[in-house]
């Protein structure tokens, strides 16, 4: 835990932990090369021109370069028919020089994301979204697991948080974050509640949490008063706020964020009111610089794992 004010919570530095994870991957790739094996290869399929997706794909490519993983990008026009996307996935599945396949979401209207994700060979499913890998996770067996919760678990382990018997609340029940996060915490013997948009008295449920994981995509939903004193808070949400009235409400304890919103017209924030949570919790991840960088590190770790598991 890297930073601590007098009465404030510790800021859990996701960037620093991502750097540690990436260095570990880099060393393992280097060891493969020293043994005469080839570098692992990750194929990223990007359909359409979604600006956020373009940034994510660029960042993934750069991170691959940093650790010696070969990055292959396949860009398709937004009007590409599903059959063509299927065909590309089939070719990548059959290519023995490709270890991991990632289809960047969201796909443009008219394309079926589930169909694309289910078509990826489970052995190359580095996002961990294939039902086969989700089933392995459910059974507690080894497999490729979703990157964001995997990286969150790695962060918690690094900071030595004892999960056994801990009351954990996971806010959000997506297949990408909420559900797998809950399963991984359960596997480590936490007592887990999954909350969502139909949960009654959400603040009271959150206040029970020794560990609160927020993955809802609602800027500043979690107020400081929802956080149990001394809790650890992981904020997975990444939200771009442009509404000044909303910003004035959720950034009351974060004057710097409000200033950025006023001057630049937009600011990134999580699902938790960071400034308020810092006054109550024992440790909190910031946004940006918390869970975001960890997710890419988790992806590259999965690519290395997929490569080695396929005996290449
Ligand atoms: P998602 O598929 O939209 O799921 C959101 C979940 O939050 C749903 O289960 C939904 O409940 C629940 N929810 C929404 N509004 C709520 C409210 N007002 N009160 C209680 N629950 C509410 O989102 P996701 O893919 O899990 O992503 C969540 C957030 O994490 C997004 O901001 C996303 O950008 C971010 N994210 C970040 C990373 C990273 O690397 N840091 C990775 C993935 C996602 P229902 O099921 O009842 O609708």
CSV table of C-alpha atoms and ligand atoms in Angstrom, one decimal:
chain,number,residue,atom,x,y,z
A,1,UNK,CA,0.0,0.0,0.0
A,2,UNK,CA,1.7,3.1,-1.3
A,3,UNK,CA,0.3,6.3,0.1
A,4,UNK,CA,-1.3,7.3,3.4
A,5,UNK,CA,-2.5,10.5,4.8
A,6,UNK,CA,-3.1,11.2,8.5
A,7,UNK,CA,-6.7,10.0,8.7
A,8,UNK,CA,-7.2,9.0,5.1
A,9,UNK,CA,-7.4,5.5,3.6
A,10,UNK,CA,-4.5,4.0,1.7
A,11,UNK,CA,-4.7,4.4,-2.0
A,12,UNK,CA,-4.3,1.0,-3.6
A,13,UNK,CA,-2.0,1.7,-6.6
A,14,UNK,CA,-3.2,-0.5,-9.4
A,15,UNK,CA,-0.6,0.9,-11.8
A,16,UNK,CA,2.3,-0.2,-9.6
A,17,UNK,CA,0.8,-3.7,-9.2
A,18,UNK,CA,0.1,-3.9,-12.9
A,19,UNK,CA,3.8,-3.1,-13.4
A,20,UNK,CA,4.8,-5.9,-11.1
A,21,UNK,CA,2.5,-8.4,-13.0
A,22,UNK,CA,3.8,-7.2,-16.3
A,23,UNK,CA,7.4,-7.6,-15.2
A,24,UNK,CA,6.6,-11.2,-14.1
A,25,UNK,CA,5.2,-11.9,-17.6
A,26,UNK,CA,8.1,-10.3,-19.3
A,27,UNK,CA,10.6,-12.5,-17.4
A,28,UNK,CA,8.6,-15.6,-18.3
A,29,UNK,CA,8.5,-14.7,-22.0
A,30,UNK,CA,12.3,-14.0,-21.8
A,31,UNK,CA,12.8,-17.4,-20.3
A,32,UNK,CA,10.8,-19.0,-23.1
A,33,UNK,CA,12.9,-17.3,-25.7
A,34,UNK,CA,16.1,-18.4,-23.9
A,35,UNK,CA,14.9,-22.0,-24.2
A,36,UNK,CA,14.4,-21.5,-28.0
A,37,UNK,CA,10.6,-21.3,-27.8
A,38,UNK,CA,8.7,-18.6,-29.6
A,39,UNK,CA,7.0,-15.5,-28.0
A,40,UNK,CA,3.3,-15.9,-27.2
A,41,UNK,CA,1.0,-14.3,-29.7
A,42,UNK,CA,-2.3,-12.4,-29.0
A,43,UNK,CA,-4.7,-11.7,-31.8
A,44,UNK,CA,-7.1,-8.8,-31.2
A,45,UNK,CA,-10.2,-8.4,-33.4
A,46,UNK,CA,-11.6,-4.9,-33.7
A,47,UNK,CA,-14.8,-4.4,-35.6
A,48,UNK,CA,-15.9,-0.8,-36.4
A,49,UNK,CA,-14.6,2.6,-35.2
A,50,UNK,CA,-15.7,2.9,-31.6
A,51,UNK,CA,-13.2,5.5,-30.2
A,52,UNK,CA,-12.9,4.0,-26.7
A,53,UNK,CA,-12.3,0.5,-28.3
A,54,UNK,CA,-9.6,2.0,-30.5
A,55,UNK,CA,-7.8,3.3,-27.4
A,56,UNK,CA,-8.1,0.0,-25.5
A,57,UNK,CA,-6.7,-1.9,-28.5
A,58,UNK,CA,-3.8,0.5,-28.8
A,59,UNK,CA,-3.1,0.2,-25.1
A,60,UNK,CA,-3.2,-3.6,-25.3
A,61,UNK,CA,-0.8,-3.6,-28.3
A,62,UNK,CA,1.6,-1.3,-26.4
A,63,UNK,CA,1.5,-3.5,-23.3
A,64,UNK,CA,2.2,-6.6,-25.4
A,65,UNK,CA,5.3,-4.9,-26.9
A,66,UNK,CA,6.5,-4.1,-23.4
A,67,UNK,CA,6.6,-7.8,-22.3
A,68,UNK,CA,7.6,-9.3,-25.6
A,69,UNK,CA,4.2,-10.8,-26.5
A,70,UNK,CA,3.5,-10.7,-30.3
A,71,UNK,CA,0.4,-8.6,-30.9
A,72,UNK,CA,-1.7,-9.1,-34.1
A,73,UNK,CA,-4.5,-6.7,-34.9
A,74,UNK,CA,-7.4,-7.5,-37.2
A,75,UNK,CA,-9.5,-4.5,-38.0
A,76,UNK,CA,-12.8,-5.0,-39.8
A,77,UNK,CA,-15.3,-2.4,-41.1
A,78,UNK,CA,-18.4,-1.8,-39.0
A,79,UNK,CA,-20.7,-3.3,-41.7
A,80,UNK,CA,-18.8,-6.6,-41.7
A,81,UNK,CA,-21.3,-9.5,-41.8
A,82,UNK,CA,-21.3,-11.9,-39.0
A,83,UNK,CA,-20.2,-14.8,-41.2
A,84,UNK,CA,-17.0,-12.9,-42.0
A,85,UNK,CA,-16.3,-12.3,-38.2
A,86,UNK,CA,-17.0,-16.0,-37.7
A,87,UNK,CA,-14.6,-16.9,-40.5
A,88,UNK,CA,-11.8,-14.8,-39.0
A,89,UNK,CA,-12.3,-16.4,-35.6
A,90,UNK,CA,-12.2,-19.9,-37.2
A,91,UNK,CA,-8.9,-19.1,-39.0
A,92,UNK,CA,-7.4,-17.7,-35.8
A,93,UNK,CA,-8.6,-20.8,-33.8
A,94,UNK,CA,-6.9,-23.1,-36.4
A,95,UNK,CA,-3.6,-21.0,-36.5
A,96,UNK,CA,-1.0,-22.7,-34.3
A,97,UNK,CA,1.1,-19.5,-34.1
A,98,UNK,CA,-1.8,-17.7,-32.3
A,99,UNK,CA,-2.2,-18.4,-28.6
A,100,UNK,CA,-4.9,-16.0,-27.5
A,101,UNK,CA,-7.9,-14.4,-29.3
A,102,UNK,CA,-9.7,-11.3,-28.1
A,103,UNK,CA,-12.8,-9.8,-29.7
A,104,UNK,CA,-13.0,-6.2,-28.6
A,105,UNK,CA,-16.5,-5.3,-27.3
A,106,UNK,CA,-18.9,-3.7,-27.9
A,107,UNK,CA,-19.5,-5.0,-31.4
A,108,UNK,CA,-21.3,-2.7,-33.9
A,109,UNK,CA,-25.1,-3.1,-34.1
A,110,UNK,CA,-26.2,-6.1,-36.1
A,111,UNK,CA,-23.4,-8.3,-34.8
A,112,UNK,CA,-24.0,-11.0,-32.1
A,113,UNK,CA,-21.3,-10.6,-29.5
A,114,UNK,CA,-22.2,-13.8,-27.7
A,115,UNK,CA,-22.0,-15.8,-30.9
A,116,UNK,CA,-18.5,-14.4,-31.6
A,117,UNK,CA,-17.3,-15.0,-28.0
A,118,UNK,CA,-18.7,-18.6,-28.0
A,119,UNK,CA,-16.9,-19.3,-31.3
A,120,UNK,CA,-13.4,-18.6,-29.8
A,121,UNK,CA,-11.7,-21.9,-28.9
A,122,UNK,CA,-11.8,-22.1,-25.1
A,123,UNK,CA,-8.0,-22.8,-25.1
A,124,UNK,CA,-7.4,-19.4,-26.8
A,125,UNK,CA,-10.2,-17.5,-24.9
A,126,UNK,CA,-7.9,-15.1,-23.0
A,127,UNK,CA,-10.8,-12.9,-21.9
A,128,UNK,CA,-12.2,-16.0,-20.1
A,129,UNK,CA,-15.8,-15.3,-21.4
A,130,UNK,CA,-16.4,-18.7,-23.1
A,131,UNK,CA,-19.0,-20.8,-21.3
A,132,UNK,CA,-16.4,-23.7,-21.0
A,133,UNK,CA,-14.0,-21.4,-19.1
A,134,UNK,CA,-16.9,-19.9,-17.0
A,135,UNK,CA,-17.9,-23.5,-16.1
A,136,UNK,CA,-14.4,-24.4,-15.1
A,137,UNK,CA,-14.4,-21.3,-12.8
A,138,UNK,CA,-17.7,-22.3,-11.3
A,139,UNK,CA,-16.3,-25.7,-10.5
A,140,UNK,CA,-13.1,-24.2,-9.1
A,141,UNK,CA,-10.9,-25.8,-11.8
A,142,UNK,CA,-8.0,-24.3,-13.7
A,143,UNK,CA,-8.9,-22.5,-16.9
A,144,UNK,CA,-8.7,-19.0,-18.5
A,145,UNK,CA,-10.5,-16.7,-16.1
A,146,UNK,CA,-11.8,-13.1,-16.8
A,147,UNK,CA,-9.0,-10.6,-16.6
A,148,UNK,CA,-10.5,-7.9,-14.4
A,149,UNK,CA,-11.5,-10.1,-11.4
A,150,UNK,CA,-8.3,-12.1,-11.7
A,151,UNK,CA,-6.2,-9.0,-11.5
A,152,UNK,CA,-8.4,-7.7,-8.6
A,153,UNK,CA,-7.6,-11.0,-6.7
A,154,UNK,CA,-3.9,-10.5,-7.5
A,155,UNK,CA,-4.0,-7.0,-6.0
A,156,UNK,CA,-5.8,-8.2,-2.9
A,157,UNK,CA,-3.3,-11.1,-2.5
A,158,UNK,CA,-0.4,-8.7,-2.9
A,159,UNK,CA,-1.7,-6.5,-0.1
A,160,UNK,CA,-2.2,-9.5,2.1
A,161,UNK,CA,-6.0,-9.1,2.7
A,162,UNK,CA,-7.2,-12.2,4.5
A,163,UNK,CA,-10.3,-13.2,2.6
A,164,UNK,CA,-11.3,-16.2,4.7
A,165,UNK,CA,-14.6,-15.5,6.4
A,166,UNK,CA,-14.6,-11.9,5.3
A,167,UNK,CA,-17.9,-10.2,4.4
A,168,UNK,CA,-17.6,-9.2,0.7
A,169,UNK,CA,-20.2,-7.4,-1.3
A,170,UNK,CA,-19.9,-7.3,-5.1
A,171,UNK,CA,-22.0,-4.6,-6.6
A,172,UNK,CA,-22.9,-5.7,-10.2
A,173,UNK,CA,-23.6,-9.1,-11.7
A,174,UNK,CA,-22.1,-9.0,-15.2
A,175,UNK,CA,-20.5,-12.0,-16.7
A,176,UNK,CA,-17.3,-9.9,-17.2
A,177,UNK,CA,-16.8,-8.6,-13.7
A,178,UNK,CA,-19.5,-9.1,-11.0
A,179,UNK,CA,-20.3,-12.8,-11.3
A,180,UNK,CA,-16.7,-14.1,-11.8
A,181,UNK,CA,-15.4,-11.8,-9.0
A,182,UNK,CA,-18.0,-13.2,-6.6
A,183,UNK,CA,-17.0,-16.8,-7.5
A,184,UNK,CA,-13.3,-16.0,-7.0
A,185,UNK,CA,-14.0,-14.5,-3.6
A,186,UNK,CA,-16.1,-17.4,-2.7
A,187,UNK,CA,-13.3,-19.8,-3.7
A,188,UNK,CA,-11.1,-17.9,-1.2
A,189,UNK,CA,-13.7,-18.5,1.5
A,190,UNK,CA,-15.2,-15.0,1.7
A,191,UNK,CA,-18.9,-14.7,2.5
A,192,UNK,CA,-20.2,-13.1,-0.6
A,193,UNK,CA,-23.3,-11.0,-1.4
A,194,UNK,CA,-24.0,-10.0,-5.0
A,195,UNK,CA,-26.0,-6.8,-5.3
A,196,UNK,CA,-27.5,-5.3,-8.4
A,197,UNK,CA,-30.1,-2.9,-9.7
A,198,UNK,CA,-33.0,-4.7,-8.0
A,199,UNK,CA,-31.4,-5.0,-4.6
A,200,UNK,CA,-33.4,-3.5,-1.8
A,201,UNK,CA,-31.7,-0.9,0.4
A,202,UNK,CA,-28.4,-1.0,-1.4
A,203,UNK,CA,-26.6,1.4,1.0
A,204,UNK,CA,-27.4,-1.0,3.9
A,205,UNK,CA,-26.1,-4.0,2.0
A,206,UNK,CA,-22.9,-2.2,1.0
A,207,UNK,CA,-22.4,-1.1,4.6
A,208,UNK,CA,-22.1,-4.8,5.6
A,209,UNK,CA,-19.0,-5.2,3.5
A,210,UNK,CA,-15.5,-5.6,4.8
A,211,UNK,CA,-14.6,-5.7,1.1
A,212,UNK,CA,-16.7,-3.8,-1.3
A,213,UNK,CA,-16.2,-4.3,-5.1
A,214,UNK,CA,-18.2,-1.8,-7.2
A,215,UNK,CA,-18.7,-2.7,-10.9
A,216,UNK,CA,-21.9,-1.0,-12.0
A,217,UNK,CA,-20.9,1.7,-14.5
A,218,UNK,CA,-22.7,4.5,-12.5
A,219,UNK,CA,-20.5,7.5,-11.7
A,220,UNK,CA,-20.3,8.1,-8.0
A,221,UNK,CA,-23.2,5.8,-7.1
A,222,UNK,CA,-21.5,4.6,-3.9
A,223,UNK,CA,-21.4,7.4,-1.3
A,224,UNK,CA,-19.0,7.6,1.6
A,225,UNK,CA,-21.9,6.8,4.0
A,226,UNK,CA,-22.4,3.4,2.2
A,227,UNK,CA,-18.9,2.3,3.1
A,228,UNK,CA,-18.3,0.4,6.4
A,229,UNK,CA,-15.5,2.1,8.4
A,230,UNK,CA,-12.2,0.3,7.7
A,231,UNK,CA,-13.5,-1.5,4.6
A,232,UNK,CA,-11.4,-2.2,1.5
A,233,UNK,CA,-13.0,-0.8,-1.6
A,234,UNK,CA,-12.2,-1.9,-5.2
A,235,UNK,CA,-13.7,0.5,-7.7
A,236,UNK,CA,-14.0,-1.3,-11.1
A,237,UNK,CA,-16.2,1.3,-12.8
A,238,UNK,CA,-14.8,3.6,-15.5
A,239,UNK,CA,-17.1,6.5,-16.2
A,240,UNK,CA,-16.7,9.7,-18.2
A,241,UNK,CA,-18.6,12.5,-16.6
A,242,UNK,CA,-19.6,15.6,-18.6
A,243,UNK,CA,-22.6,16.9,-16.6
A,244,UNK,CA,-21.4,19.7,-14.3
A,245,UNK,CA,-24.5,19.3,-12.0
A,246,UNK,CA,-23.7,15.6,-11.5
A,247,UNK,CA,-20.0,16.4,-11.0
A,248,UNK,CA,-20.8,19.0,-8.3
A,249,UNK,CA,-22.8,16.3,-6.5
A,250,UNK,CA,-20.4,13.4,-6.7
A,251,UNK,CA,-17.1,15.3,-6.4
A,252,UNK,CA,-18.0,17.4,-3.4
A,253,UNK,CA,-15.0,15.8,-1.6
A,254,UNK,CA,-12.7,15.8,-4.7
A,255,UNK,CA,-12.1,19.4,-5.7
A,256,UNK,CA,-9.4,18.4,-8.2
A,257,UNK,CA,-11.8,16.3,-10.2
A,258,UNK,CA,-14.4,19.0,-10.2
A,259,UNK,CA,-11.7,21.5,-11.4
A,260,UNK,CA,-10.8,19.1,-14.3
A,261,UNK,CA,-14.5,18.8,-15.2
A,262,UNK,CA,-14.9,22.6,-15.2
A,263,UNK,CA,-11.8,23.3,-17.2
A,264,UNK,CA,-11.8,20.4,-19.7
A,265,UNK,CA,-15.5,19.6,-19.9
A,266,UNK,CA,-15.1,15.9,-19.0
A,267,UNK,CA,-13.4,13.8,-16.3
A,268,UNK,CA,-13.0,10.1,-15.6
A,269,UNK,CA,-14.3,8.6,-12.4
A,270,UNK,CA,-15.3,5.3,-10.8
A,271,UNK,CA,-18.6,4.0,-9.3
A,272,UNK,CA,-17.4,5.1,-5.9
A,273,UNK,CA,-17.2,8.7,-4.6
A,274,UNK,CA,-13.4,8.4,-4.1
A,275,UNK,CA,-12.9,11.5,-1.9
A,276,UNK,CA,-15.8,10.4,0.5
A,277,UNK,CA,-14.7,6.8,0.6
A,278,UNK,CA,-11.1,7.8,1.5
A,279,UNK,CA,-12.5,9.3,4.7
A,280,UNK,CA,-14.1,6.1,5.8
A,281,UNK,CA,-12.4,3.1,4.2
A,282,UNK,CA,-9.0,1.6,5.1
A,283,UNK,CA,-8.0,1.2,1.4
A,284,UNK,CA,-9.5,2.3,-1.9
A,285,UNK,CA,-8.5,2.0,-5.6
A,286,UNK,CA,-8.5,5.2,-7.5
A,287,UNK,CA,-10.0,5.8,-11.0
A,288,UNK,CA,-8.0,6.1,-13.2
A,289,UNK,CA,-4.9,4.2,-12.0
A,290,UNK,CA,-6.6,1.5,-10.0
A,291,UNK,CA,-8.3,-1.6,-11.6
A,292,UNK,CA,-7.9,-0.4,-15.2
A,293,UNK,CA,-4.2,-1.0,-15.7
A,294,UNK,CA,-4.5,-4.3,-13.8
A,295,UNK,CA,-7.0,-5.6,-16.4
A,296,UNK,CA,-4.5,-5.4,-19.2
A,297,UNK,CA,-1.8,-7.1,-17.1
A,298,UNK,CA,-4.4,-9.9,-16.4
A,299,UNK,CA,-4.9,-10.3,-20.2
A,300,UNK,CA,-1.2,-10.7,-20.9
A,301,UNK,CA,-0.8,-13.2,-18.1
A,302,UNK,CA,-3.7,-15.1,-19.6
A,303,UNK,CA,-2.0,-15.0,-23.0
A,304,UNK,CA,1.1,-16.5,-21.6
A,305,UNK,CA,-0.9,-19.1,-19.7
A,306,UNK,CA,-2.8,-20.0,-22.9
A,307,UNK,CA,0.4,-20.4,-24.8
A,308,UNK,CA,2.0,-22.6,-22.2
A,309,UNK,CA,-1.1,-24.7,-21.7
A,310,UNK,CA,-1.3,-25.4,-25.4
A,311,UNK,CA,2.2,-26.8,-25.2
A,312,UNK,CA,3.7,-24.3,-27.7
B,1,LIG,P1,-22.7,-4.1,-17.0
B,1,LIG,O1,-22.6,-5.4,-17.8
B,1,LIG,O2,-23.4,-2.9,-17.5
B,1,LIG,O3,-23.3,-4.5,-15.6
B,1,LIG,C1,-23.6,-3.5,-14.6
B,1,LIG,C2,-24.1,-4.2,-13.4
B,1,LIG,O4,-24.4,-3.1,-12.5
B,1,LIG,C3,-25.4,-4.9,-13.6
B,1,LIG,O5,-25.4,-6.1,-12.9
B,1,LIG,C4,-26.5,-4.0,-13.1
B,1,LIG,O6,-27.6,-4.6,-12.5
B,1,LIG,C5,-25.7,-3.2,-12.0
B,1,LIG,N1,-26.2,-1.9,-11.8
B,1,LIG,C6,-26.4,-0.9,-12.7
B,1,LIG,N2,-26.9,0.2,-12.2
B,1,LIG,C7,-27.1,-0.1,-10.9
B,1,LIG,C8,-27.6,0.6,-9.8
B,1,LIG,N3,-28.0,1.9,-9.9
B,1,LIG,N4,-27.6,0.0,-8.6
B,1,LIG,C9,-27.2,-1.2,-8.4
B,1,LIG,N5,-26.7,-2.0,-9.4
B,1,LIG,C10,-26.7,-1.4,-10.6
B,1,LIG,O7,-21.2,-3.6,-16.6
B,1,LIG,P2,-19.8,-4.3,-16.5
B,1,LIG,O8,-19.3,-4.7,-17.8
B,1,LIG,O9,-19.8,-5.2,-15.4
B,1,LIG,O10,-18.9,-3.0,-16.1
B,1,LIG,C11,-19.2,-2.3,-14.9
B,1,LIG,C12,-18.3,-1.1,-14.9
B,1,LIG,O11,-16.9,-1.5,-14.9
B,1,LIG,C13,-18.3,-0.1,-16.1
B,1,LIG,O12,-18.1,1.2,-15.7
B,1,LIG,C14,-17.2,-0.6,-17.0
B,1,LIG,O13,-16.7,0.4,-17.8
B,1,LIG,C15,-16.2,-1.0,-15.9
B,1,LIG,N6,-15.2,-2.0,-16.3
B,1,LIG,C16,-13.9,-1.7,-16.0
B,1,LIG,C17,-12.9,-2.6,-16.3
B,1,LIG,C18,-11.5,-2.2,-15.9
B,1,LIG,O14,-10.6,-2.7,-16.4
B,1,LIG,N7,-11.4,-1.4,-14.8
B,1,LIG,C19,-13.2,-3.8,-16.9
B,1,LIG,C20,-14.5,-4.1,-17.2
B,1,LIG,C21,-15.5,-3.2,-16.8
B,1,LIG,P3,-28.7,-5.5,-13.3
B,1,LIG,O15,-27.9,-6.8,-13.6
B,1,LIG,O16,-29.8,-5.6,-12.4
B,1,LIG,O17,-29.0,-4.7,-14.5
